[in-house]
Each structure stands twice: as structure tokens, then as C-alpha cells.
PDB file of C-alpha atoms in Angstrom:
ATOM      1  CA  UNK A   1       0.000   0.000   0.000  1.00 71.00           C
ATOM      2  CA  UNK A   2       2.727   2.654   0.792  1.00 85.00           C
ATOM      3  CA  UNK A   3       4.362   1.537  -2.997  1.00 92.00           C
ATOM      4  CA  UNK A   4       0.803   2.521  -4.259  1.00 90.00           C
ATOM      5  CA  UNK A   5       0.698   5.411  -2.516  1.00 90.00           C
ATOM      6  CA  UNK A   6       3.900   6.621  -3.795  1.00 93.00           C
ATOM      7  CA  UNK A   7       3.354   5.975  -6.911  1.00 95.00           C
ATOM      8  CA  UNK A   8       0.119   7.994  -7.319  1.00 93.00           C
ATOM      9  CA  UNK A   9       1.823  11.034  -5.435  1.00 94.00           C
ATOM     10  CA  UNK A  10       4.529  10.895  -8.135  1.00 94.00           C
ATOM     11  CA  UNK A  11       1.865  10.641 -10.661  1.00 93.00           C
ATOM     12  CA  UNK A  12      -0.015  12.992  -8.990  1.00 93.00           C
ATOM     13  CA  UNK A  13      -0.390  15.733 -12.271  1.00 94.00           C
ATOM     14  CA  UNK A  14      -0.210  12.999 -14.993  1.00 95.00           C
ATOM     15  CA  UNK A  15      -2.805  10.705 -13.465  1.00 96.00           C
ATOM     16  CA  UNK A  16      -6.219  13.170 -15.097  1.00 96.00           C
ATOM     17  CA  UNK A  17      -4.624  13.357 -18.259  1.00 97.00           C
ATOM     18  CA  UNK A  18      -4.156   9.121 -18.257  1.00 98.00           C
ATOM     19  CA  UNK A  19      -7.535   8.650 -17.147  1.00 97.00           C
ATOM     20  CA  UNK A  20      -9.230  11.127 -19.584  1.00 97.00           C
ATOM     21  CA  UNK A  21      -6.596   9.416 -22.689  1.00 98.00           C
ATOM     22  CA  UNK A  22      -8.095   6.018 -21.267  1.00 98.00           C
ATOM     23  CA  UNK A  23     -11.325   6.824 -21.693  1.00 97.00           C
ATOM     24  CA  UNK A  24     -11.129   8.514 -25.065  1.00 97.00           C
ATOM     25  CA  UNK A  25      -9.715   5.267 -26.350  1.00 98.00           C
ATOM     26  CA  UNK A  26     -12.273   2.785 -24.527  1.00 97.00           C
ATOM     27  CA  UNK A  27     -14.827   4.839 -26.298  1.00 96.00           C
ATOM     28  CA  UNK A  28     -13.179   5.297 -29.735  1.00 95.00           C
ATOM     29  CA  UNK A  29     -12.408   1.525 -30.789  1.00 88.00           C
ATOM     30  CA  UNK A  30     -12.751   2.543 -34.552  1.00 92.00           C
ATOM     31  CA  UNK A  31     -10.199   5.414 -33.795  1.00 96.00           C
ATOM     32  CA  UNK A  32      -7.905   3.373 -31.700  1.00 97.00           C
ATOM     33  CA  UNK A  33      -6.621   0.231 -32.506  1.00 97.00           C
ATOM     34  CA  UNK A  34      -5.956  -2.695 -30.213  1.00 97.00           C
ATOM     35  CA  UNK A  35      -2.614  -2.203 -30.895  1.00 98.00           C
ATOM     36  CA  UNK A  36      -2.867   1.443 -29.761  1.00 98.00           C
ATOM     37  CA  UNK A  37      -4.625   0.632 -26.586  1.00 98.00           C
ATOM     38  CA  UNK A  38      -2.113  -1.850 -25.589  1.00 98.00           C
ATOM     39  CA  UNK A  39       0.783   0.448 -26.148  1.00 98.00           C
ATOM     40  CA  UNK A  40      -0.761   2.840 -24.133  1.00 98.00           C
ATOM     41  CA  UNK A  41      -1.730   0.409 -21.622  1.00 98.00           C
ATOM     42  CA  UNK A  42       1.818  -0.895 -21.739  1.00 98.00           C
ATOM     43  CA  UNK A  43       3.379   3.063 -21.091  1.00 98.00           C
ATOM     44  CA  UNK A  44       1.127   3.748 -18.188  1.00 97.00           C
ATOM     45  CA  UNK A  45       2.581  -0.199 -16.391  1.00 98.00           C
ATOM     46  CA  UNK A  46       5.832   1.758 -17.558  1.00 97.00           C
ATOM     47  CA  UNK A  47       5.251   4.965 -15.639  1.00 96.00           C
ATOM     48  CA  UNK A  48       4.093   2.856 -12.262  1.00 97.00           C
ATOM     49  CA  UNK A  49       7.175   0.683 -12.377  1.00 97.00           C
ATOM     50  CA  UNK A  50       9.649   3.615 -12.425  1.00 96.00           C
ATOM     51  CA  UNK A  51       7.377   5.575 -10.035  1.00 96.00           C
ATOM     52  CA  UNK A  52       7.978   2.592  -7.904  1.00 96.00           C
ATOM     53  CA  UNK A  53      11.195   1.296  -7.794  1.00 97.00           C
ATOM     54  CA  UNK A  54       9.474  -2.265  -9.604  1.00 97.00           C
ATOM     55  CA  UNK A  55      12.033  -3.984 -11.670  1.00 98.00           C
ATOM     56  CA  UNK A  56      10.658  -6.969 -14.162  1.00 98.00           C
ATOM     57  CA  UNK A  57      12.514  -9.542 -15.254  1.00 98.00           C
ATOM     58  CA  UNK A  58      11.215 -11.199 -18.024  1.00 98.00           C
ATOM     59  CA  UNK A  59      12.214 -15.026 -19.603  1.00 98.00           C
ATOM     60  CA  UNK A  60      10.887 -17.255 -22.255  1.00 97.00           C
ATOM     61  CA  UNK A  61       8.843 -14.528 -24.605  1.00 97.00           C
ATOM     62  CA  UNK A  62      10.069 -16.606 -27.646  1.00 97.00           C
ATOM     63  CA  UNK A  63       7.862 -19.449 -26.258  1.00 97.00           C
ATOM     64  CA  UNK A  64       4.939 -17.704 -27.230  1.00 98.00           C
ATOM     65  CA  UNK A  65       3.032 -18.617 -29.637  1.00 97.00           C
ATOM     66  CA  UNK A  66       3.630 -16.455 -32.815  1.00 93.00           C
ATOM     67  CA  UNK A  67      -0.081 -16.041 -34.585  1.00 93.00           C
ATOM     68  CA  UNK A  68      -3.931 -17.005 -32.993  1.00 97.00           C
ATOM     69  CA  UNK A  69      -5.700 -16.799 -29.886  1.00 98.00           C
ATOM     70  CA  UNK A  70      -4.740 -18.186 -26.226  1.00 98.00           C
ATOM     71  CA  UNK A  71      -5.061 -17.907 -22.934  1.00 98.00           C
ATOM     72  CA  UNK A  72      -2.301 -17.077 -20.064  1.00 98.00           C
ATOM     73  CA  UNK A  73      -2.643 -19.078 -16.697  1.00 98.00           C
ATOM     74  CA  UNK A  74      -0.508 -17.704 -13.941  1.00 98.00           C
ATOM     75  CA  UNK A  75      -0.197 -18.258 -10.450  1.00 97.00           C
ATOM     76  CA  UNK A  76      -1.667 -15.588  -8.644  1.00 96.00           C
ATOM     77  CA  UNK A  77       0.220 -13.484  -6.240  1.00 95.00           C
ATOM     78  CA  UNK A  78      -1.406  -9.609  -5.668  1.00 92.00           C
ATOM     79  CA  UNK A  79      -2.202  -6.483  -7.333  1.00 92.00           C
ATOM     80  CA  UNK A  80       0.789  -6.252  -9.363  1.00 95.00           C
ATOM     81  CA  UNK A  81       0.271  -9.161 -11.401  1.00 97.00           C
ATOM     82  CA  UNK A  82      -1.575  -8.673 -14.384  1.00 97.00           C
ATOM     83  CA  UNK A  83       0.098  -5.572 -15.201  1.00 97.00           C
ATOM     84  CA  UNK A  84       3.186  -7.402 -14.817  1.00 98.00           C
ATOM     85  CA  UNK A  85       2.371  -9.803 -17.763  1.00 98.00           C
ATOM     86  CA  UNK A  86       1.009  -6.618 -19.811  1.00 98.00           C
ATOM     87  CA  UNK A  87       4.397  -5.079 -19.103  1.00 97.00           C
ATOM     88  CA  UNK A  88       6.315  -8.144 -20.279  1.00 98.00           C
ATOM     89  CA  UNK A  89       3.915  -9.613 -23.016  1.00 98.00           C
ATOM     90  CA  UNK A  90       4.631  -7.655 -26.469  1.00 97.00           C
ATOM     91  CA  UNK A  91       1.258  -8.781 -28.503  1.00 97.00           C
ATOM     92  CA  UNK A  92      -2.358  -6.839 -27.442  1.00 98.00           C
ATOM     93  CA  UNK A  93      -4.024  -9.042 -24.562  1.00 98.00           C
ATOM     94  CA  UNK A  94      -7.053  -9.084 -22.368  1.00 98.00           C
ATOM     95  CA  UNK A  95      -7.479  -9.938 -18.850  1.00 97.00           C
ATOM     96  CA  UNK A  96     -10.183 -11.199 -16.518  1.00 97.00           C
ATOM     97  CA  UNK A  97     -10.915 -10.015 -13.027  1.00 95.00           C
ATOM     98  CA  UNK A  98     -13.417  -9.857 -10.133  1.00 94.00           C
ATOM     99  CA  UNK A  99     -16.021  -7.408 -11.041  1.00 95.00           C
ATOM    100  CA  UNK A 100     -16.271  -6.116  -8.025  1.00 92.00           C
ATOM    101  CA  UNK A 101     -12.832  -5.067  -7.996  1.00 92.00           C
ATOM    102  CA  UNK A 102     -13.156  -3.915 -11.362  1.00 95.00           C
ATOM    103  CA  UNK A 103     -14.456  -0.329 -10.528  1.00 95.00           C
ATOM    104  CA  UNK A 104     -11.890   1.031  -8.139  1.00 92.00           C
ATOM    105  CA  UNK A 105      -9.976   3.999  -8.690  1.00 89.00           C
ATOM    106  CA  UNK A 106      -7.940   3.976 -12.794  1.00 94.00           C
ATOM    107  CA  UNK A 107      -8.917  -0.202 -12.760  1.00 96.00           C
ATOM    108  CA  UNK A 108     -12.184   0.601 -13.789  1.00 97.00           C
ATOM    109  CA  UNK A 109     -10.375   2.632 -17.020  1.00 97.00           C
ATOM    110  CA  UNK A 110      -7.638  -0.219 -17.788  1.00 97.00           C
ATOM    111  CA  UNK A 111     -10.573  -2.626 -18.072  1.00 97.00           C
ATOM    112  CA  UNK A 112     -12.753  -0.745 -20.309  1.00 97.00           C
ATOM    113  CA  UNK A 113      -9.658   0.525 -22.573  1.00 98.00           C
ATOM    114  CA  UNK A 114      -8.313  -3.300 -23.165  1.00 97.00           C
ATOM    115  CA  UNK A 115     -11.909  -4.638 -22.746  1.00 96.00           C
ATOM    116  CA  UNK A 116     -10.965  -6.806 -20.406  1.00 97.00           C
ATOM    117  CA  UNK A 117     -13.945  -9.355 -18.781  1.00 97.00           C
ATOM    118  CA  UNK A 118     -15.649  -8.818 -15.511  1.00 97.00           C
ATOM    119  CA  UNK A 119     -16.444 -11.973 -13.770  1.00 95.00           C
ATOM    120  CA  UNK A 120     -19.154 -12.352 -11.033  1.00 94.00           C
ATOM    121  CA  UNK A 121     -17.640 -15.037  -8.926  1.00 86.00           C
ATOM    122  CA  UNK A 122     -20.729 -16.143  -7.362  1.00 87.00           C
ATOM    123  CA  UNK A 123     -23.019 -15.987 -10.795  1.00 93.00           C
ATOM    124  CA  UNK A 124     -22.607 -19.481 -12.219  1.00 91.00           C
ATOM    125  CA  UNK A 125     -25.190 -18.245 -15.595  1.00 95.00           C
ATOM    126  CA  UNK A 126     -22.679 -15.043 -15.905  1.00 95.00           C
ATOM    127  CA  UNK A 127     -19.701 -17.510 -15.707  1.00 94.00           C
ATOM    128  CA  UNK A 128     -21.199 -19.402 -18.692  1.00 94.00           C
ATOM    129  CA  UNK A 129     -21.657 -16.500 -20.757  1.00 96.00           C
ATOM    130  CA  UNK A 130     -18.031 -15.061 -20.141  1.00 96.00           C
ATOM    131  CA  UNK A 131     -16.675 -18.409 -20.868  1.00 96.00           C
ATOM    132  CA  UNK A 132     -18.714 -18.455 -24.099  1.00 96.00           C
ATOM    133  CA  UNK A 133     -17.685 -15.384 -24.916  1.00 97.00           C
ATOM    134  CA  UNK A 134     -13.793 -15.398 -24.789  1.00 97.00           C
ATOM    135  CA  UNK A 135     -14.422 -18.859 -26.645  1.00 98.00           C
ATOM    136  CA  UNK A 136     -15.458 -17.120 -29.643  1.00 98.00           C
ATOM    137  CA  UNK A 137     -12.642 -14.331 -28.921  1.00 98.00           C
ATOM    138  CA  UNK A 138     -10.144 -16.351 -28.653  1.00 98.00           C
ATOM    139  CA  UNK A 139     -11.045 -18.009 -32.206  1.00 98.00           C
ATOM    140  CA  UNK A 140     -11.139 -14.869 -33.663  1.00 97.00           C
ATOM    141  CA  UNK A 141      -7.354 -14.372 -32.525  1.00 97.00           C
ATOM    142  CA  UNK A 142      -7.491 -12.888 -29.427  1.00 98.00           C
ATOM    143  CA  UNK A 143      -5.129 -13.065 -26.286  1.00 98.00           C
ATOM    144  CA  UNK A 144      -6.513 -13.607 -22.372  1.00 98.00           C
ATOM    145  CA  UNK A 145      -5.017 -13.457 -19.081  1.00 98.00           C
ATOM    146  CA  UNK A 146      -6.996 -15.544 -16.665  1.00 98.00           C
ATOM    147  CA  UNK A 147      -5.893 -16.242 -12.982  1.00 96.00           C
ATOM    148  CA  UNK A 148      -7.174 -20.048 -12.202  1.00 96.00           C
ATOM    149  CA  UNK A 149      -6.405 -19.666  -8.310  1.00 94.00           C
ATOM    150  CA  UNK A 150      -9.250 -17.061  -8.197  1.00 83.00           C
ATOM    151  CA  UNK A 151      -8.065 -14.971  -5.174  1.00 79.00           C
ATOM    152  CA  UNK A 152      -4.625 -14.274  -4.064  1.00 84.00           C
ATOM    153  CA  UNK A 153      -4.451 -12.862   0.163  1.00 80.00           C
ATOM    154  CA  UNK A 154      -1.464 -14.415   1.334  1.00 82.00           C
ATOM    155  CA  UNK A 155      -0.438 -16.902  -1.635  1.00 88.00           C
ATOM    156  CA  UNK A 156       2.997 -15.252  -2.273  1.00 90.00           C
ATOM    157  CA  UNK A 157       4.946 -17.806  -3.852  1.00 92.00           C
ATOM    158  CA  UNK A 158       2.853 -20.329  -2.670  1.00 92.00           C
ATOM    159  CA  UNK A 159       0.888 -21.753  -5.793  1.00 94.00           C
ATOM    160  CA  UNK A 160      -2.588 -22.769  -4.743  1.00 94.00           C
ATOM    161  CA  UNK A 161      -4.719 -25.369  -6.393  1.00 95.00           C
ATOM    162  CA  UNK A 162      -6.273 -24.002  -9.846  1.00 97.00           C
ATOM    163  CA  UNK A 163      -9.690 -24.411 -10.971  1.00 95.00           C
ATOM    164  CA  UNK A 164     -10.302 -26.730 -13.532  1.00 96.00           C
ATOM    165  CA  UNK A 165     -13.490 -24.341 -14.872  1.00 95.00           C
ATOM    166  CA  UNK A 166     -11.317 -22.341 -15.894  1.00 96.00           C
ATOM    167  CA  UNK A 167      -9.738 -23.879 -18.655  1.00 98.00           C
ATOM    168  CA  UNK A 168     -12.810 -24.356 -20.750  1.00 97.00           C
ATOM    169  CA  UNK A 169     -12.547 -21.839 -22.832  1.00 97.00           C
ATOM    170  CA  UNK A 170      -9.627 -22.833 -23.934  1.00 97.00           C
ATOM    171  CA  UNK A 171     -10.727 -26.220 -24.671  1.00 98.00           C
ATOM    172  CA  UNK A 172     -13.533 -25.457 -26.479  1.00 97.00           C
ATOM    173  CA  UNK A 173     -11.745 -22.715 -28.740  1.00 98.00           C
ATOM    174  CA  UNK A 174      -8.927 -25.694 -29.215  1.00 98.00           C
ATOM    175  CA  UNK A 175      -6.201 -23.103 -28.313  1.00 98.00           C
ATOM    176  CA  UNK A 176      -2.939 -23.372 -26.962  1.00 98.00           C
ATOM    177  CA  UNK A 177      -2.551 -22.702 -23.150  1.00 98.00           C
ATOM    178  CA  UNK A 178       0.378 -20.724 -21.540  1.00 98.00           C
ATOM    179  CA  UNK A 179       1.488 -21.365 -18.116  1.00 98.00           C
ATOM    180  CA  UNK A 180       3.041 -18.535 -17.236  1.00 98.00           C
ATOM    181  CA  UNK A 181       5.262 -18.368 -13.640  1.00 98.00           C
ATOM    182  CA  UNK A 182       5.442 -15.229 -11.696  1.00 97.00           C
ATOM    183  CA  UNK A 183       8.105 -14.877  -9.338  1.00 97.00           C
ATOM    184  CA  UNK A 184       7.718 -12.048  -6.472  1.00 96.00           C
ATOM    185  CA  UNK A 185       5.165 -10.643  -7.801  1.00 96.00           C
ATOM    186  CA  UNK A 186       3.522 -10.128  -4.339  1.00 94.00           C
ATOM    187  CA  UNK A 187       6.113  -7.467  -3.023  1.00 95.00           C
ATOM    188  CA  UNK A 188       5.116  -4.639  -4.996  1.00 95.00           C
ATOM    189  CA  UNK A 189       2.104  -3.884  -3.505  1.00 91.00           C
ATOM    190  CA  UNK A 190       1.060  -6.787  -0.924  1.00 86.00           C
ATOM    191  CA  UNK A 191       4.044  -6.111   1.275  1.00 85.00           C
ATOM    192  CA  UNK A 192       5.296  -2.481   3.263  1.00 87.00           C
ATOM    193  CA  UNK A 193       8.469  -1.608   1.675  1.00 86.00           C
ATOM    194  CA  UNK A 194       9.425   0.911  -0.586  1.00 89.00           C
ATOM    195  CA  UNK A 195      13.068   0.361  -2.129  1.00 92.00           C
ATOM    196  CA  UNK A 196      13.395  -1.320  -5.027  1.00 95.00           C
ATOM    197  CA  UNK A 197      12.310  -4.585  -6.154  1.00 96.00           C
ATOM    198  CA  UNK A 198      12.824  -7.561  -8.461  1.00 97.00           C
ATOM    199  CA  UNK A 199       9.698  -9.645 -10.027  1.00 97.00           C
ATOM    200  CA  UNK A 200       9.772 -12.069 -12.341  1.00 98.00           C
ATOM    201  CA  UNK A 201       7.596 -13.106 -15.508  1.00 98.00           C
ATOM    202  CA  UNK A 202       8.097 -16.441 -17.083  1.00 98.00           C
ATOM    203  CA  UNK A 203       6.024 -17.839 -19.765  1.00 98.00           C
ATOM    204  CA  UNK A 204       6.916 -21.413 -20.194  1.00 98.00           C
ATOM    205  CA  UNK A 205       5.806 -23.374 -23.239  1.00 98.00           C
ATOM    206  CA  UNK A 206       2.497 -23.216 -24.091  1.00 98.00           C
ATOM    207  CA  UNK A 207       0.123 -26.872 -24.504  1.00 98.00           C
ATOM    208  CA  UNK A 208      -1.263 -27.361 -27.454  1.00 98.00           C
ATOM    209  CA  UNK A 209      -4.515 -28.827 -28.256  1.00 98.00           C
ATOM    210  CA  UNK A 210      -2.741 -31.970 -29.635  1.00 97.00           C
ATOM    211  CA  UNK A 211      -1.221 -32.255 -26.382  1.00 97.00           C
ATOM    212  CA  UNK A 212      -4.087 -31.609 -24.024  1.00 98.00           C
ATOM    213  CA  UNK A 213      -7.352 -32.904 -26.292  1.00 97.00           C
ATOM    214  CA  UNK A 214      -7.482 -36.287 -24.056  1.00 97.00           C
ATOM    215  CA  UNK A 215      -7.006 -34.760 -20.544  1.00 98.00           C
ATOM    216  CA  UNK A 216     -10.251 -33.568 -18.552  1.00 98.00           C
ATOM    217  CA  UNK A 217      -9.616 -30.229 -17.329  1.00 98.00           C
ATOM    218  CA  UNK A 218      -8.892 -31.655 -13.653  1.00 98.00           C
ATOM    219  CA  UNK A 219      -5.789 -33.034 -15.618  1.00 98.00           C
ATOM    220  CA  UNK A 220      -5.045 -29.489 -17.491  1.00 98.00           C
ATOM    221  CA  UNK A 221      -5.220 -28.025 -14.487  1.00 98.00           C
ATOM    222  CA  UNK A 222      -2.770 -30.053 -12.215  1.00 98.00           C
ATOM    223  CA  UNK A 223      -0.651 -29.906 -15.222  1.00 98.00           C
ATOM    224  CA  UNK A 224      -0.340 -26.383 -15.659  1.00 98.00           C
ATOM    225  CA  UNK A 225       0.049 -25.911 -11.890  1.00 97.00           C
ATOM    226  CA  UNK A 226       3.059 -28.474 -11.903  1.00 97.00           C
ATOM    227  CA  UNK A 227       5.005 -26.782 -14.665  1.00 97.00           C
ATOM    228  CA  UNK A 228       4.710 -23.512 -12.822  1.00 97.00           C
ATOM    229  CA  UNK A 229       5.836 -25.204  -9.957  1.00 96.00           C
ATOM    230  CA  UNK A 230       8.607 -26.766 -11.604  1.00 96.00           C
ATOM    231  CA  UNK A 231       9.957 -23.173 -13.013  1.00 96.00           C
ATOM    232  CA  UNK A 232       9.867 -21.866  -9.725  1.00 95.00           C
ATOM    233  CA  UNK A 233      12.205 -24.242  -8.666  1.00 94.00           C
ATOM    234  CA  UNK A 234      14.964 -23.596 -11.812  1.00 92.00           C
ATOM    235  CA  UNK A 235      15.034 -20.294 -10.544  1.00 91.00           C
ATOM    236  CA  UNK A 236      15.940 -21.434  -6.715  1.00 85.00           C
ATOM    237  CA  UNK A 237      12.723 -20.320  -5.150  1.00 83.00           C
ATOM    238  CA  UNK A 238      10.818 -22.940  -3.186  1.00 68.00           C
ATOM    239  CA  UNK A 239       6.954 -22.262  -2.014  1.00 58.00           C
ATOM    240  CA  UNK A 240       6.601 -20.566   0.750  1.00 50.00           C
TER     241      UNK A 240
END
């Protein structure tokens, strides 16, 4: 919280001029491309990490798939985490978050600007129609960033069990998934420091249909978890 704080205070004369560019371009898709959006998106993750001290380290952005839809799986760690991937990932992507969290103070912008999905946790009929919906995004080429722990609190680098829902939009689209490790991630804003700080964003290889068309998504699930698990270790960090 005292990171955040900082980093508005330092921000303190740009931040009206972000939010009204944010929503000029979540209202002007024909004007803005997704492209534009992202970049812009990408600038503002830019300002907040030098703002803050946050340094990202990022690995394995070759192993992305090149051309078509997917969907990102992290592990989920604190506030800091989906920018983190839209600071390291180079190609326009989406996210999807609690809706009720969705309207605080320059989220509710972000979301609207990268049209990012607002998921009722509790609404099982809602769930269904946001699945069905990225489905048919994703076929039409689009990129998602969805966090299968659900909640974060005290996870740190502790990777919780993720939810095999989840992965069925991916299965039904028949596009690749991307486990994607984050390392840290949590310091930023879930802990009360304010010198600077490492995270870490590492997108391991992402399973193909062909790989995963047999498996029921308890399976995908377990299996994405493990090789998130498995890159923590490479890099020396154990679960906490």
C-alpha cells in the first residue's frame, strides 16, 4: 500500500490526463486500434514501475506462440500481477478479473480501454456467458489473461490449487494454453516496503490442443500448476 501510494503522489499531475486518454480510447475503438490501446496500456505499467522502484525480469517470450488466440494461466500473487504480464507480453491481450474489484480507482479505465472481462464469482449463468464469450474471442485471434487460483491474500509464492473451470474456454476454442510463472510478484504492492524490487515473468511453453485434447480439465489443471511449480524451482525459489 505505501508503494501505491507513492506511486500515485509521483503521478499525482499525470494521473487526469491518463484517465481522460483512457477513456477517449475505450470509447473510440474505430479510432484506436488494439494495438494502440495496448501500447498505451503498456506506457502507463511503464510509468508505475519507475514511479515505484518495480524492476521486471522477463524469460521465455520466444515461447509464445507467434499467430492465434490463447489464454495465459498464472499463479496468482497480488495487485501487481496482471500488469506485470502486460508489461512483459509484447502482442495486445485481455485480462479477466473480479467485477467487483473492477471499478476502483484507474482499474475501472484499464478494463474498459483493453476490454478486459468482468467476472461475477458467485453468478454461475454469468460464468457461462463469459466463458462463451472469450471462446469465440479467442477463435477470432485474441489473447486472455486468466488467474485459475481465483483470489490471491497471502499466496505469495505459494501456488494454490487451480480451478479446472477455468480452462474451458480454452478447450472449447482448441487453443494453446500458456502457463506462465510469476516470481515475487507479491512485493510490490502486498508487502510495506518501498526500495526497489525484483519480479519475475516467465512464460513457459504453451500446450497445445494436440497435447491436451485427451485430458479432462482436472488433468489441465494439475498440469499447468506443476510446470509452474517446476519453473519456480529452476530459478531457486521454493513455495513458501
Amino acid at each position: 500500500m505505501l508503494r501505491l501510494i507513492q506511486i500515485i503522489l509521483y503521478n499525482l499531475f499525470k494521473i487526469p490526463f491518463m484517465i481522460i486518454n483512457m477513456r477517449k480510447m475505450a470509447q473510440n475503438h474505430e479510432r484506436y486500434s488494439d494495438m494502440d490501446r495496448y501500447l498505451y496500456a503498456q506506457h502507463l505499467v511503464d510509468c508505475m514501475n519507475k514511479a515505484g522502484k518495480i524492476v521486471t525480469e522477463v524469460y521465455g517470450q520466444e515461447k509464445l506462440p507467434k499467430e492465434g488466440g490463447y489464454v495465459m494461466y498464472p499463479n496468482h500473487q497480488g495487485k501487481y500481477d496482471a500488469t506485470s504480464i502486460i508489461y512483459a507480453h509484447k502482442l495486445p491481450c485481455s485480462f479477466v478479473m473480479d467485477k467487483a474489484k473492477s471499478y476502483q480507482f484507474f482499474v475501472r479505465e484499464m478494463v474498459n480501454m483493453l476490454g478486459a472481462k468482468r467476472l461475477e464469482l458467485n453468478n454461475l449463468k454469468q460464468n457461462l456467458q463469459i466463458i462463451i464469450a472469450m471462446t469465440e474471442e479467442i477463435k477470432a485471434g485474441k489473447r486472455f489473461i486468466l488467474f485459475s487460483e481465483g483470489g490471491y491474500k497471502d499466496n505469495k509464492n505459494q501456488v494454490q490449487h487451480f480451478k479446472p473451470g477455468s480452462f474451458k474456454c480454452c478447450v472449447r476454442a482448441k487453443a494453446p494454453i500458456v502457463p506462465v510463472c510469476l516470481i515475487d510478484t507479491y512485493k510490490p504492492f502486498n508487502t510495506m516496503t518501498l526500495g526497489r524490487v525484483v519480479t519475475k515473468v516467465c512464460f513457459r511453453d504453451p500446450i497445445y490442443f494436440e497435447e491436451y485434447k485427451d485430458l479432462k480439465t482436472p488433468e489441465i489443471a494439475d498440469l499447468v500448476r506443476s510446470r509452474i511449480i517446476d519453473n519456480m524451482k529452476k530459478f531457486g525459489v521454493h513455495e513458501n
